[in-house]
Each structure stands twice: as C-alpha cells, then as structure tokens.
Amino acid sequence: MKQDVRILLLGEPKVGKTSLIMSLVGEEFPEEVPSRAEEITIPADVTPEKVPTHIVDFSETEQSDLFLKDEIIKANVICVVYDVTNEDTIEKIKTKWIPLVNGDAEKGNKIPIILVGNKSDLRCGSSMETILPIMNQFSEIETCVECSAKNLKNISELFYYAQKAVLHPTAPLYDPEDKQLKPLCVRALSRIFYISDQDNDRILSDAELNCFQKSCFGNPLAPQALEDVKTVVWKNTSDGVQDNGLTLNGFLFLNTLFIQRGRHETTWTILRKFGYDDCLELMDDYLYPELRVPVGCTTEISALGRHFLQQLFDKYDEDKDGALSPAELRNLFCVCPYMPWGADVSAAVATTDDGYVSNRGYLCQWMLQAHLDVHRCLEHLGYLGFPILTEQEALTTAVTVTRERNEDLEKRQTQRSVFLCKVIGPRGTGKTAFLQRFLGRSLVSEESCSSALSPYVINTVQVNKQEKFLILNEVDVDTEFLKASDASCDVACLMYDASDPHSFDYCASIYKQHYMESNIPCVLVASKVDLQEVRQFHGMAPAEFCYKHRLPAPLPFSSLALDCGSRSLYSRLAWAAMHPHLNGSDMSSTSFWLRVALGSAVVAVLGFAIYRAVARLK
Ligand code: GTP
Ligand code: MG
C-alpha cells in the first residue's frame, strides 16, 4: 500500500478549486481566495486512511503547461473539478482534462480520476445526467461527487474518495468495461479460497468463512450477516452457494459485488492479508522474509511448521491411503504459481509401491529442502499460506535455525534432528545403490544409475529411540573434490569396493586430504561384501588404517542384502553425526566400534555364503 497520497486538483478557471481546498483546511468558505493555494500536507493521523496526504492546487493563470505536466506525473490521483452550473466546464472534462492527464497512458497505467461537481448550492437538480456518459466513456474515473465549497457539503468526502482511489485502486482488481474481475485478481482470490477451504471440499462452510473473516478483519461474522451474505450470492448466481456454503464462484461474485459497490477496501484488505501488493503479486516481505543463518548453523522445519505441513498432507490425501498421488500432489500445490516438486522428489524420498510420495517421504522432502535451500522452502510455505493459517507474523517461524556446530561440539550434545552425510567413494563402488537402499529400494538395472536418480536422498532413522532425519548426498567423483566446502557435512561416509583391490586407496587419500584434521566424523563402509573380498593394494589393510586413525572399523554393506542389517548401518551414520565429539577421540570407543563392526562383518559374510548357496541351488 502507498505510504502517502498526492492529490492534484485540475479544471477550468473559476470552478472553485482553490475554494475547495481552503474550505477543507479552514472548515469555512473563504470569500476571497488567491488564484492558487499553497501545497498543503494533511498529517496521517487526521486522515481517514491514516496516511499523509498532499493536496496540490493548479491555476492556469499562474502556471505553465510544463509545470502542469510535471505535477500530473507526480500525482497519485486527480480531481477534475467542474462547475455544476456551467455546461462548458463539463464539456472540457472530456475534451481537455482527461486527454491531458491520461491521453498517452496505456490501459492499466492510467492515473485514477475523480470528477468533482462544485457549487451544488447554486443548482437544485444534479449534474449526473451529463456526467454519467463521461464516466462510462473513461474507465479511469473512479467515482464522481457533487459538493459545495460554500456550504461545506461533501468536502471531506471528496478528499476521502481521492485517498481511497490511491490506497485501494480499482484498476488492478476490476475491468469496468467488461464489468468483471481481472485475471490476476481471480488468480489471487482463488488461491485465497483454496487456502481457506480447510477440509478441501471446495466449499467454504460457515466455520471456514468465520475463520477467514477473523483472520482478515479480526472478528467473526454475526450469524445473521453470514446468512445475508449467502442469500445475496444465492440470489445472484446459479452456483455460488452449495451445501449451505460458498463455492469459488460465489466467493468471486461476492468480491465483484464489493467492488461494484465502491467497497474496494474490503477486497484489498483480504488480498493484503494474504500477502499481495498493489500489483497483485505476493510481496517480497511476505515470501522472502529475512532469515539469518550463521556459518555452522543449519535450518530445519520447526515443530509448528511440521504441524502445518502434516495438516496440509491430511487435507490433500483425499483417499486417505497415507500417500499423495500425483493428482493429490498437484492439488496441494495448486496455490503455487509453479509446481515446486518435480520428478526428482520421488527419487529422493520414500515412496509407496506405486511411486506415490508417502507421508514420511513428504515430511522428509520438506526437511531436505529446509536444509538445502531454506529461502526457497519458505517461499513455498508462503504460497501455501503458512503464516495465515497458523496466525504467525511471518514465515520464519516455520523453520528453526540450529545452534552452531562448534557449540554442539563443546556442549557434547545436539538439538538438531537433520544430519547431512556425504557418501564418497570411487566410481562404481555402489554409492547410488547405497542411497537407494536407504529408501528401501534396489537398483533395478544399470541404466537407472544415471540421471533419473537424485544425488540426495533423505529418510528417517532411529537413534537412541529418537527419530532423526538423515540426508545422504552422493558426491560425484568426476567433479574435483578439493574445496573444503565440498567436504563439509555432519558425517562422511567413505565407501570402497571390497571386491576391487584399487578401491580403498581413494578413500584413504580423501580421508587424509579432507577429514583427518577436521572434526567431522568419518565412517568407512566396505561395499559389495556379497562378492569375494580381495586384499586392498593400499599400504595398510582397511581395518588397520581405521585402527591407526581411530576410526570405527569398516562396516560391511551389500545392496543385495535383504535383511534389516543395513538399516542399522544408516542409524550408525546418524549416530556418528550426532556425536561428533566422540570422533577419533577415544580409543576405547574405537575398539568398541571395531568389535561391533567385525562382529557384524562375520555375520554378513556368513549370510552371503548362505545366500550364494541358495542362489546356486535355484
Ligand atoms: P482559478 O484559480 O482561476 O483556476 O479558479 P478556481 O477554480 O481556484 O476558483 P476559485 O476558488 O478562485 O473560485 C472562483 C469563484 O467561485 C470565487 O468567487 C468563489 O467564491 C466561488 N466559489 C467557489 N466555490 C463555490 C461554491 O461552492 N459555491 C459558490 N456559490 N461559489 C463558489
Ligand atoms: Mg484557484
């Protein structure tokens, strides 16, 4: 909304422009006036809309055309004054003044105009008959008002209308020629309708209407008023009321009615509450609130955000199967200007057998987005109406900025619930399979290793009976992995192929280069343990290497394993991420790891011996 309003009065000489201004300011009719009044500013607190208002006079005898052009450009609204007793001054409205003001302006860019018929004390009837055709001809005319500077009639009203024309403009909302809402306005109001329809039945019930009314105007509707609204809509539309509630068409009709009756401010209040600016775009302040994320901190969806997102899930999971089908997902995001989630989402999170995003997968994806790109995440939450439905001042309460990692290290505990694990290893080690296994999937064929899969996957894991979110990020071996920022994460998973003698070398060098001196926990994983294990060509055997560097011994993994053993592997990654202070600091914990790890390696190898035996029998 505009921060101040500039009103310019134009019109033929002697119609009473200066007198109108002096009457407003002095609250009495001045018998003698100068040809031009000085510019005056009315302070915000005495104007009806509480914005400072500048009133500017014009006098043909005193001012040049150049000066006039300049004033027209600066004005937010123009009052074209005519004398109700002088036909010639009315004629000049269309032949001179409106062309002068808006002659060059494009449709939609015109300055709003108010027609002011002064000296109504000198005439019995009204000038409306002559004025109406002019109003119909020029859509930029917001309204017309007859007044008298002499009797002080309608003077404050005139300035109120002028103020309103600027603060609650018609042009973005309504096309007076087509007599209907403009497309952008329909789009904005439809979004508002879908957000307010909390049970997703495409009807605003009494309860939903009241909620809507309360969030926009601060108080609920009286029961009678509610009935009256519905009756008006019902009488004037064929499909505006259904099952005793308002349909989208009914809601749009109601707003058309507000505007046609000069109550634009009602529709504008609604639009602004839902974050729209004067051009009917969502405001930057609304979509992109300031959020400071210091180095070493991460961002997660807050408890409030999770609650909101869960309600949204329940609203759009129409068949209540605990997953969102592509159609349900489209409906959920119908209030966004673009579809925020593409095919990459179902590749990154847990899905049902049909490939639908499960409830857990849905929440995981939000967590992933909040972690990787919190601003984009907030933007999406803004489209979905988070601050309105949760009655929050700003979007930022949907996320939490976690404590700095160094502080977590110092205090030896963390409140975070999302951890990032980089999965690093030479080409062909089975990193993609490792990521897919985390989502409970197996790689179907070789080609699925390629671009259809996401470099990020996220799922929940249990650590100490708590639910945590673990993000696995497969690091592309081809890209140079040299920058410290590439290496940074909460836990590094260094993976080598136990069946390839050259594999471990890569992990060892990455470890020495990036992690040995850092406080990032590292976990080594030996992949393909279902195959014949070979001796690594590295100077030291992997177990020995780990022992020397105080790392837990390599954990065995096979993407072919169907047992739940691999799940505990992911939990261990999360556990290591949660306890970075234990990283390599304590020999006893290392030997603990060693024991646990070697134990499970034996079990795993035995398991595969049996697996192979069974496979051979088939
Ligand atoms: P310019 O500065 O020459 O462009 O004229 P203006 O439009 O500022 O008109 P101004 O206020 O000087 O008024 C012109 C004459 O009309 C003066 O004699 C006023 O007293 C008179 N007048 C202004 N308003 C009214 C009104 O409401 N009723 C009556 N009866 N006379 C008015
Ligand atoms: Mg004057």
XYZ file of C-alpha atoms and ligand atoms in Angstrom:
651
model
C 0.000 0.000 0.000
C 1.178 3.525 -0.771
C 2.881 5.370 2.069
C 1.428 8.759 1.151
C -1.116 10.211 -1.225
C -0.746 13.166 -3.590
C -3.965 14.715 -4.848
C -3.954 17.258 -7.685
C -6.967 19.448 -8.448
C -7.494 20.419 -12.085
C -10.298 22.088 -14.007
C -11.376 25.220 -15.824
C -10.688 28.604 -14.205
C -13.152 29.769 -11.563
C -14.780 26.360 -10.937
C -13.720 26.650 -7.300
C -10.570 24.518 -6.936
C -8.837 26.907 -4.578
C -12.041 27.477 -2.612
C -12.490 23.709 -2.113
C -9.009 23.354 -0.655
C -9.410 26.391 1.594
C -12.807 25.154 2.790
C -11.349 21.798 3.717
C -8.461 23.291 5.606
C -10.256 26.248 7.229
C -13.596 24.487 7.703
C -15.332 27.598 6.408
C -15.933 29.149 2.987
C -13.391 31.850 2.177
C -14.931 34.787 0.332
C -11.554 35.858 -1.004
C -9.069 33.310 -2.320
C -5.738 33.590 -4.070
C -5.624 32.152 -7.551
C -3.583 29.253 -6.282
C -3.405 27.689 -2.825
C -0.029 26.628 -1.470
C 0.561 22.868 -1.387
C -0.707 21.507 1.916
C 0.050 18.275 3.723
C -2.523 16.725 5.975
C -0.858 14.643 8.694
C -1.578 10.914 8.721
C -3.466 10.787 11.993
C -6.241 13.145 10.874
C -6.914 11.405 7.558
C -9.438 8.558 7.377
C -6.920 6.043 5.996
C -4.069 7.204 8.231
C -1.616 8.195 5.508
C -0.080 11.649 4.986
C -1.922 13.381 2.186
C -0.640 16.206 -0.002
C -3.154 18.438 -1.764
C -1.960 20.430 -4.757
C -3.802 23.274 -6.464
C -3.436 24.391 -10.058
C -4.103 27.716 -11.687
C -3.879 28.269 -15.407
C -3.113 31.949 -14.972
C -0.156 31.278 -12.718
C 1.384 28.081 -14.006
C 2.890 26.959 -17.283
C 1.967 23.816 -19.230
C 5.355 22.358 -18.434
C 4.763 22.809 -14.746
C 1.342 21.210 -15.112
C 2.783 18.135 -16.878
C 5.235 17.718 -14.054
C 2.511 17.928 -11.411
C 0.388 15.374 -13.271
C 3.278 12.902 -13.268
C 3.777 13.350 -9.544
C 0.081 12.959 -8.653
C -1.439 9.674 -7.441
C -4.980 10.782 -8.143
C -6.521 13.742 -9.932
C -9.717 15.535 -9.054
C -11.141 17.138 -12.161
C -13.363 19.924 -10.836
C -16.264 21.339 -12.820
C -18.954 23.878 -12.042
C -22.387 22.184 -11.904
C -23.969 25.349 -13.270
C -21.611 25.639 -16.220
C -22.022 23.119 -19.081
C -18.848 24.297 -20.709
C -16.728 23.219 -17.736
C -18.301 19.751 -18.012
C -17.616 19.546 -21.730
C -13.954 20.363 -21.087
C -13.596 17.296 -18.850
C -13.593 15.002 -21.866
C -12.201 17.328 -24.487
C -9.365 18.781 -22.456
C -8.636 17.468 -18.975
C -8.848 13.692 -19.263
C -6.880 13.610 -22.533
C -4.273 15.823 -20.896
C -3.938 13.510 -17.894
C -4.194 10.064 -19.447
C -4.027 10.650 -23.197
C -0.669 8.919 -23.574
C -1.098 6.338 -20.829
C -1.627 2.677 -21.635
C -4.625 0.790 -20.369
C -3.992 -0.250 -16.788
C -1.428 2.507 -16.283
C -3.807 5.413 -16.089
C -3.968 7.802 -13.176
C -7.269 7.430 -11.339
C -9.608 10.386 -11.716
C -12.407 11.690 -9.538
C -14.976 14.037 -11.004
C -15.940 16.825 -8.660
C -19.040 18.927 -9.364
C -18.656 22.085 -7.298
C -21.152 24.871 -6.471
C -24.018 22.451 -5.846
C -25.534 25.232 -3.695
C -26.343 27.104 -6.912
C -28.309 24.291 -8.553
C -31.435 22.364 -7.488
C -31.089 19.166 -9.551
C -27.971 17.119 -10.121
C -25.481 17.140 -12.964
C -25.456 13.335 -13.045
C -27.264 13.035 -16.331
C -24.474 14.814 -18.164
C -21.744 13.187 -16.121
C -22.774 9.519 -16.456
C -21.913 9.201 -20.165
C -18.466 10.625 -19.416
C -17.982 8.116 -16.599
C -18.925 5.313 -18.961
C -16.525 6.572 -21.591
C -13.447 6.763 -19.336
C -12.743 3.720 -17.188
C -10.144 5.567 -15.119
C -12.871 7.649 -13.481
C -13.230 6.053 -10.054
C -16.262 7.977 -8.928
C -17.937 11.337 -9.060
C -19.095 13.562 -6.242
C -21.129 16.761 -6.118
C -20.167 19.242 -3.459
C -20.174 22.876 -2.417
C -17.217 24.798 -1.096
C -19.677 27.379 0.076
C -21.942 25.092 2.152
C -19.052 22.792 3.060
C -21.084 19.945 1.614
C -19.255 16.699 0.763
C -15.849 18.366 1.069
C -14.220 15.829 3.374
C -15.935 13.035 1.411
C -14.314 14.257 -1.757
C -10.843 14.009 -0.276
C -11.672 10.656 1.271
C -12.669 9.247 -2.129
C -9.466 10.606 -3.609
C -7.419 8.970 -0.877
C -9.252 5.698 -1.310
C -8.736 5.700 -5.069
C -5.000 5.675 -4.407
C -4.861 3.277 -1.484
C -7.440 0.822 -2.747
C -7.241 1.229 -6.509
C -9.788 -0.310 -8.809
C -7.547 -0.797 -11.814
C -5.683 -3.951 -10.672
C -8.885 -5.614 -9.483
C -11.622 -4.895 -11.905
C -12.260 -4.149 -15.535
C -15.095 -1.599 -15.652
C -15.579 -2.157 -19.383
C -16.051 -5.931 -19.093
C -17.680 -5.479 -15.688
C -15.671 -8.345 -14.224
C -12.655 -9.128 -12.075
C -9.320 -9.076 -13.859
C -7.482 -12.410 -14.349
C -4.745 -11.644 -11.809
C -7.362 -10.789 -9.237
C -9.239 -14.016 -9.952
C -5.978 -15.928 -9.541
C -5.215 -14.287 -6.199
C -8.739 -14.731 -4.851
C -8.800 -18.368 -5.978
C -5.603 -19.039 -4.045
C -7.176 -17.401 -1.000
C -10.245 -19.565 -1.460
C -8.253 -22.825 -1.649
C -6.180 -21.933 1.391
C -9.288 -21.040 3.385
C -11.102 -24.222 2.364
C -9.545 -26.225 5.144
C -11.308 -29.520 4.534
C -10.742 -29.394 0.774
C -14.384 -29.854 -0.221
C -14.249 -26.751 -2.485
C -16.914 -25.094 -0.351
C -16.413 -22.523 2.378
C -18.561 -23.697 5.276
C -19.812 -21.331 7.988
C -16.881 -22.296 10.208
C -14.358 -21.731 7.415
C -15.967 -18.407 6.460
C -15.728 -17.292 10.062
C -12.098 -18.298 10.284
C -11.416 -16.407 7.077
C -13.321 -13.355 8.279
C -11.444 -13.427 11.564
C -8.015 -13.615 10.014
C -8.804 -10.812 7.527
C -10.882 -8.462 9.623
C -10.168 -9.509 13.162
C -13.685 -10.531 14.169
C -16.106 -13.287 13.162
C -19.291 -12.578 11.218
C -22.573 -12.347 13.113
C -24.749 -15.389 12.282
C -27.307 -13.169 10.576
C -24.659 -11.422 8.467
C -23.389 -14.834 7.378
C -26.874 -15.822 6.238
C -27.339 -12.476 4.449
C -24.097 -12.910 2.541
C -25.099 -16.367 1.383
C -28.577 -15.183 0.418
C -27.211 -12.388 -1.765
C -24.859 -14.790 -3.512
C -27.551 -17.429 -3.874
C -29.993 -14.939 -5.430
C -27.497 -13.585 -7.927
C -25.615 -16.676 -9.071
C -26.550 -20.146 -10.234
C -23.709 -21.983 -8.477
C -22.415 -19.594 -5.816
C -23.921 -21.453 -2.870
C -23.740 -25.212 -2.415
C -24.435 -27.344 0.645
C -25.030 -24.170 2.611
C -21.513 -22.861 1.853
C -19.805 -20.578 -0.655
C -18.245 -22.048 -3.791
C -15.295 -20.439 -5.540
C -17.705 -18.749 -7.952
C -19.733 -17.480 -5.028
C -16.622 -16.110 -3.384
C -15.546 -14.355 -6.588
C -19.037 -12.946 -7.080
C -19.033 -11.551 -3.553
C -15.810 -9.682 -4.235
C -17.126 -8.384 -7.551
C -20.082 -7.045 -5.628
C -17.839 -5.277 -3.086
C -16.010 -3.548 -5.909
C -19.104 -2.641 -7.881
C -20.500 -1.031 -4.751
C -17.361 1.009 -4.208
C -16.168 -1.156 -1.306
C -12.790 -1.961 -2.821
C -11.146 -1.684 0.538
C -12.863 -4.923 1.599
C -11.305 -6.903 -1.228
C -7.982 -5.134 -0.739
C -7.956 -5.996 2.971
C -8.401 -9.655 2.052
C -5.707 -9.552 -0.616
C -3.204 -7.764 1.579
C -3.787 -10.126 4.477
C -2.792 -12.958 2.150
C 0.410 -11.163 1.168
C -0.460 -9.332 -2.065
C 0.926 -5.966 -3.117
C -0.750 -3.312 -5.284
C 0.151 -5.215 -8.457
C -1.417 -8.394 -7.044
C 1.928 -10.112 -6.750
C 2.908 -11.685 -3.447
C 5.079 -9.211 -1.570
C 8.777 -9.896 -1.184
C 8.464 -9.171 2.534
C 5.943 -11.969 2.722
C 7.622 -14.588 0.532
C 11.244 -13.825 1.292
C 11.486 -12.719 4.898
C 14.904 -12.046 6.293
C 16.432 -15.086 7.950
C 19.977 -15.092 9.220
C 21.739 -18.421 9.125
C 25.229 -18.030 10.610
C 28.062 -20.233 9.439
C 27.959 -23.567 11.221
C 24.194 -23.467 11.678
C 21.609 -25.388 9.721
C 17.906 -24.939 9.106
C 15.123 -27.373 9.878
C 11.345 -27.295 9.728
C 10.121 -26.258 13.197
C 7.513 -28.123 15.233
C 4.953 -25.514 14.136
C 5.994 -25.966 10.528
C 5.715 -29.730 10.821
C 2.265 -29.464 12.312
C 1.149 -27.191 9.481
C 2.619 -29.488 6.840
C 1.009 -32.550 8.385
C -2.386 -30.863 8.340
C -1.819 -29.977 4.730
C -0.947 -33.583 3.966
C -4.098 -34.821 5.660
C -6.158 -32.245 3.793
C -4.950 -33.336 0.377
C -4.623 -37.089 0.964
C -8.191 -37.427 -0.206
C -8.313 -41.218 -0.397
C -6.598 -41.482 2.997
C -4.057 -44.021 1.779
C -1.214 -42.302 3.608
C 0.422 -41.163 0.364
C -0.011 -38.377 -2.171
C -0.768 -39.475 -5.718
C 0.445 -37.164 -8.498
C -3.059 -35.680 -8.713
C -3.237 -35.105 -4.954
C 0.188 -33.510 -5.028
C -0.887 -31.194 -7.848
C -3.928 -30.164 -5.818
C -1.779 -29.493 -2.792
C 0.403 -27.144 -4.817
C -2.411 -25.559 -6.850
C -1.913 -22.350 -4.847
C 1.678 -22.026 -6.118
C 2.463 -20.203 -9.358
C 4.548 -23.178 -10.464
C 4.845 -26.825 -9.449
C 7.608 -26.803 -6.813
C 8.194 -30.557 -6.700
C 9.321 -32.365 -9.799
C 10.150 -35.982 -10.547
C 13.347 -35.594 -8.539
C 11.302 -35.612 -5.335
C 10.056 -39.181 -5.654
C 13.663 -40.168 -6.375
C 14.850 -38.533 -3.152
C 12.315 -39.792 -0.622
C 10.447 -42.905 0.393
C 7.504 -43.724 -1.841
C 4.817 -46.373 -1.908
C 4.981 -49.293 -4.355
C 3.015 -47.140 -6.808
C 5.675 -44.456 -6.600
C 3.474 -42.069 -4.606
C 5.116 -39.820 -2.027
C 4.402 -41.375 1.359
C 3.606 -39.319 4.432
C 7.125 -39.867 5.735
C 8.601 -39.105 2.330
C 6.589 -35.890 2.181
C 7.906 -34.684 5.513
C 11.432 -35.790 4.595
C 11.311 -33.766 1.382
C 10.352 -30.634 3.328
C 13.205 -31.279 5.742
C 15.590 -31.776 2.842
C 14.505 -28.526 1.255
C 14.726 -26.619 4.512
C 18.261 -27.934 4.895
C 19.482 -27.296 1.357
C 17.617 -24.135 0.371
C 15.691 -22.602 3.231
C 14.661 -19.495 1.315
C 13.053 -21.491 -1.446
C 11.416 -23.642 1.204
C 9.946 -20.571 2.907
C 8.739 -19.249 -0.422
C 6.773 -22.451 -0.962
C 5.360 -22.329 2.565
C 4.317 -18.764 1.799
C 2.345 -19.829 -1.250
C 0.700 -22.492 0.888
C -0.454 -19.855 3.371
C 1.566 -20.891 6.424
C 1.505 -17.533 8.307
C -2.205 -17.036 7.705
C -3.391 -20.455 8.773
C -1.083 -20.610 11.771
C -1.695 -16.960 12.730
C 2.004 -16.166 12.613
C 3.534 -12.769 11.921
C 5.970 -14.129 9.359
C 7.016 -17.255 7.527
C 10.201 -17.591 9.524
C 8.553 -19.402 12.430
C 8.092 -22.373 10.099
C 11.803 -23.102 10.435
C 14.384 -23.233 13.183
C 17.969 -22.163 12.829
C 20.012 -24.668 14.780
C 22.775 -23.938 17.207
C 26.248 -23.534 15.791
C 28.032 -26.820 15.276
C 31.006 -25.710 17.352
C 28.743 -25.055 20.284
C 27.222 -28.503 19.880
C 30.731 -29.910 19.928
C 31.602 -28.002 23.062
C 28.432 -28.967 24.883
C 28.748 -32.538 23.587
C 25.137 -32.697 22.510
C 22.919 -31.502 19.746
C 19.290 -30.476 19.422
C 19.323 -30.935 15.704
C 17.192 -33.529 14.005
C 18.531 -33.374 10.447
C 22.039 -34.516 9.541
C 23.917 -34.448 6.284
C 26.084 -37.386 5.301
C 28.333 -37.227 2.257
C 28.828 -40.551 0.564
C 32.229 -40.582 -1.058
C 33.957 -43.314 -2.976
C 35.486 -44.174 -6.342
C 33.314 -44.731 -9.403
C 31.332 -47.940 -9.380
C 31.641 -48.577 -5.655
C 27.897 -48.762 -5.222
C 27.156 -45.355 -3.766
C 23.918 -44.963 -5.702
C 22.820 -48.420 -4.613
C 23.659 -47.427 -1.043
C 21.455 -44.327 -1.336
C 18.581 -46.235 -2.921
C 18.795 -48.961 -0.294
C 18.238 -46.255 2.294
C 14.836 -45.653 0.726
C 14.196 -49.392 0.753
C 14.761 -49.697 -2.972
C 17.137 -51.768 -5.003
C 18.687 -50.702 -8.258
C 16.631 -52.373 -10.928
C 19.027 -52.066 -13.826
C 22.268 -50.462 -14.771
C 20.737 -47.518 -16.588
C 18.778 -46.463 -13.537
C 22.112 -45.460 -12.037
C 22.056 -42.392 -14.204
C 20.318 -39.050 -14.067
C 16.850 -40.292 -13.073
C 18.204 -40.674 -9.568
C 18.774 -37.853 -7.159
C 22.206 -37.082 -5.674
C 20.327 -36.535 -2.414
C 18.130 -38.959 -0.562
C 16.573 -38.449 2.833
C 14.864 -40.782 5.250
C 14.235 -41.148 8.940
C 16.381 -43.295 11.204
C 16.084 -44.281 14.833
C 18.924 -43.188 17.072
C 18.615 -43.835 20.795
C 14.877 -44.365 20.255
C 14.568 -40.909 18.719
C 13.537 -40.209 15.155
C 16.191 -38.351 13.183
C 16.422 -37.329 9.559
C 19.477 -38.401 7.641
C 20.371 -36.913 4.274
C 22.714 -38.929 2.100
C 24.486 -36.963 -0.585
C 26.363 -38.887 -3.221
C 29.452 -36.929 -4.161
C 30.217 -37.042 -7.840
C 33.705 -38.430 -8.258
C 34.245 -36.594 -11.521
C 33.863 -33.154 -10.057
C 37.008 -32.034 -8.384
C 36.598 -32.686 -4.717
C 39.081 -30.229 -3.401
C 37.314 -27.350 -1.782
C 36.754 -27.558 1.934
C 33.091 -26.668 1.410
C 32.656 -29.794 -0.706
C 33.875 -31.892 2.151
C 31.830 -30.229 4.870
C 28.995 -32.289 6.311
C 27.925 -33.842 9.618
C 29.361 -37.249 8.845
C 31.405 -38.533 5.946
C 30.724 -42.000 4.650
C 33.849 -43.197 2.836
C 32.950 -46.169 0.721
C 35.226 -48.642 -1.025
C 34.511 -51.738 -3.032
C 35.718 -54.726 -1.020
C 35.997 -56.758 -4.215
C 38.194 -54.213 -6.019
C 41.830 -54.058 -4.828
C 42.274 -50.441 -6.007
C 39.229 -49.063 -4.311
C 40.417 -48.314 -0.802
C 43.276 -46.111 -1.930
C 40.852 -43.389 -2.991
C 39.086 -43.370 0.381
C 42.357 -43.244 2.254
C 43.548 -40.254 0.290
C 40.235 -38.397 0.622
C 40.354 -39.045 4.323
C 43.864 -37.688 4.675
C 43.158 -34.716 2.474
C 39.886 -33.569 3.971
C 38.892 -35.262 7.177
C 41.942 -36.276 9.127
C 42.419 -32.811 10.557
C 38.731 -31.905 10.773
C 36.235 -32.656 13.477
C 33.857 -34.286 11.040
C 33.186 -37.908 11.969
C 34.065 -40.468 9.301
C 32.622 -43.894 8.819
C 34.180 -46.335 6.380
C 31.906 -48.680 4.531
C 33.053 -51.742 2.611
C 30.600 -52.352 -0.209
C 29.750 -55.455 -2.254
C 30.571 -57.785 0.617
C 28.456 -60.409 -1.102
C 31.313 -60.805 -3.590
C 34.727 -62.316 -2.908
C 36.652 -59.940 -0.702
C 40.140 -59.093 -2.002
C 43.233 -57.622 -0.428
C 43.425 -53.866 -0.973
C 46.587 -52.576 -2.646
C 46.811 -49.759 -0.212
C 49.824 -49.879 2.081
C 47.655 -50.749 5.011
C 44.631 -53.002 5.270
C 41.402 -51.011 5.803
C 40.874 -52.312 9.346
C 44.416 -51.405 10.240
C 44.058 -47.980 8.649
C 40.940 -47.355 10.757
C 42.643 -48.510 13.889
C 45.572 -46.226 13.257
C 43.337 -43.235 12.630
C 40.983 -44.043 15.483
C 38.115 -44.696 13.144
C 35.491 -47.351 13.581
C 36.378 -50.380 11.522
C 34.818 -50.542 8.041
C 31.165 -51.514 8.100
C 30.141 -54.151 5.582
C 27.383 -53.390 3.128
C 25.743 -55.196 0.278
C 22.898 -53.800 -1.748
C 21.734 -57.363 -2.278
C 21.173 -57.987 1.393
C 17.503 -58.241 2.119
C 17.826 -58.271 5.866
C 17.371 -55.236 8.008
C 21.058 -55.225 8.939
C 21.727 -52.389 6.549
C 19.216 -50.173 8.338
C 21.368 -50.204 11.426
C 24.213 -49.032 9.231
C 22.284 -45.860 8.403
C 21.453 -45.395 12.072
C 25.148 -45.643 12.817
C 25.887 -42.897 10.347
C 23.319 -40.697 12.069
C 24.697 -41.693 15.446
C 28.192 -40.638 14.396
C 26.783 -37.337 13.073
C 25.073 -36.729 16.396
C 28.187 -37.419 18.431
C 30.977 -35.613 16.612
C 32.850 -35.077 19.863
C 33.480 -38.809 20.007
C 35.208 -38.660 16.652
C 38.570 -40.375 16.956
C 38.980 -39.047 20.442
C 38.721 -42.170 22.397
C 40.455 -45.455 21.766
C 38.008 -47.437 23.815
C 35.161 -46.284 21.664
C 37.183 -47.223 18.595
C 37.743 -50.689 19.838
C 34.079 -50.842 20.649
C 33.342 -49.932 17.058
C 35.893 -52.402 15.866
C 34.304 -55.195 17.801
C 30.815 -54.334 16.723
C 31.846 -53.863 13.145
C 33.922 -57.004 12.847
C 31.144 -58.932 14.520
C 28.627 -57.817 12.003
C 31.069 -58.390 9.161
C 31.286 -62.019 10.131
C 27.516 -62.265 10.268
C 27.208 -60.536 6.932
C 29.766 -62.734 5.221
C 28.138 -65.850 6.632
C 24.810 -64.537 5.464
C 26.098 -64.179 1.965
C 27.650 -67.560 1.911
C 24.198 -68.908 2.623
C 22.679 -66.548 0.091
C 25.053 -67.725 -2.613
C 24.451 -71.338 -1.746
C 20.716 -70.828 -2.042
C 21.125 -68.913 -5.292
C 23.144 -71.713 -6.777
C 20.506 -74.254 -5.836
C 17.835 -72.340 -7.767
P -8.659 29.517 -10.807
O -7.672 29.584 -9.711
O -8.821 30.751 -11.570
O -8.406 28.357 -11.693
O -10.122 29.313 -10.147
P -10.508 28.307 -9.001
O -11.015 27.069 -9.639
O -9.468 28.175 -7.997
O -11.813 29.019 -8.356
P -11.857 29.843 -7.030
O -11.726 29.016 -5.856
O -10.976 31.005 -7.170
O -13.373 30.286 -7.078
C -13.902 31.009 -8.118
C -15.165 31.715 -7.630
O -16.175 30.800 -7.313
C -14.934 32.522 -6.353
O -15.646 33.702 -6.461
C -15.537 31.645 -5.261
O -16.005 32.414 -4.191
C -16.659 30.961 -5.983
N -16.993 29.683 -5.437
C -16.111 28.701 -5.193
N -16.760 27.647 -4.711
C -18.050 27.917 -4.619
C -19.203 27.223 -4.191
O -19.194 26.092 -3.749
N -20.377 27.868 -4.275
C -20.462 29.122 -4.741
N -21.644 29.644 -4.782
N -19.409 29.810 -5.147
C -18.202 29.238 -5.083
Mg -7.559 28.905 -7.954
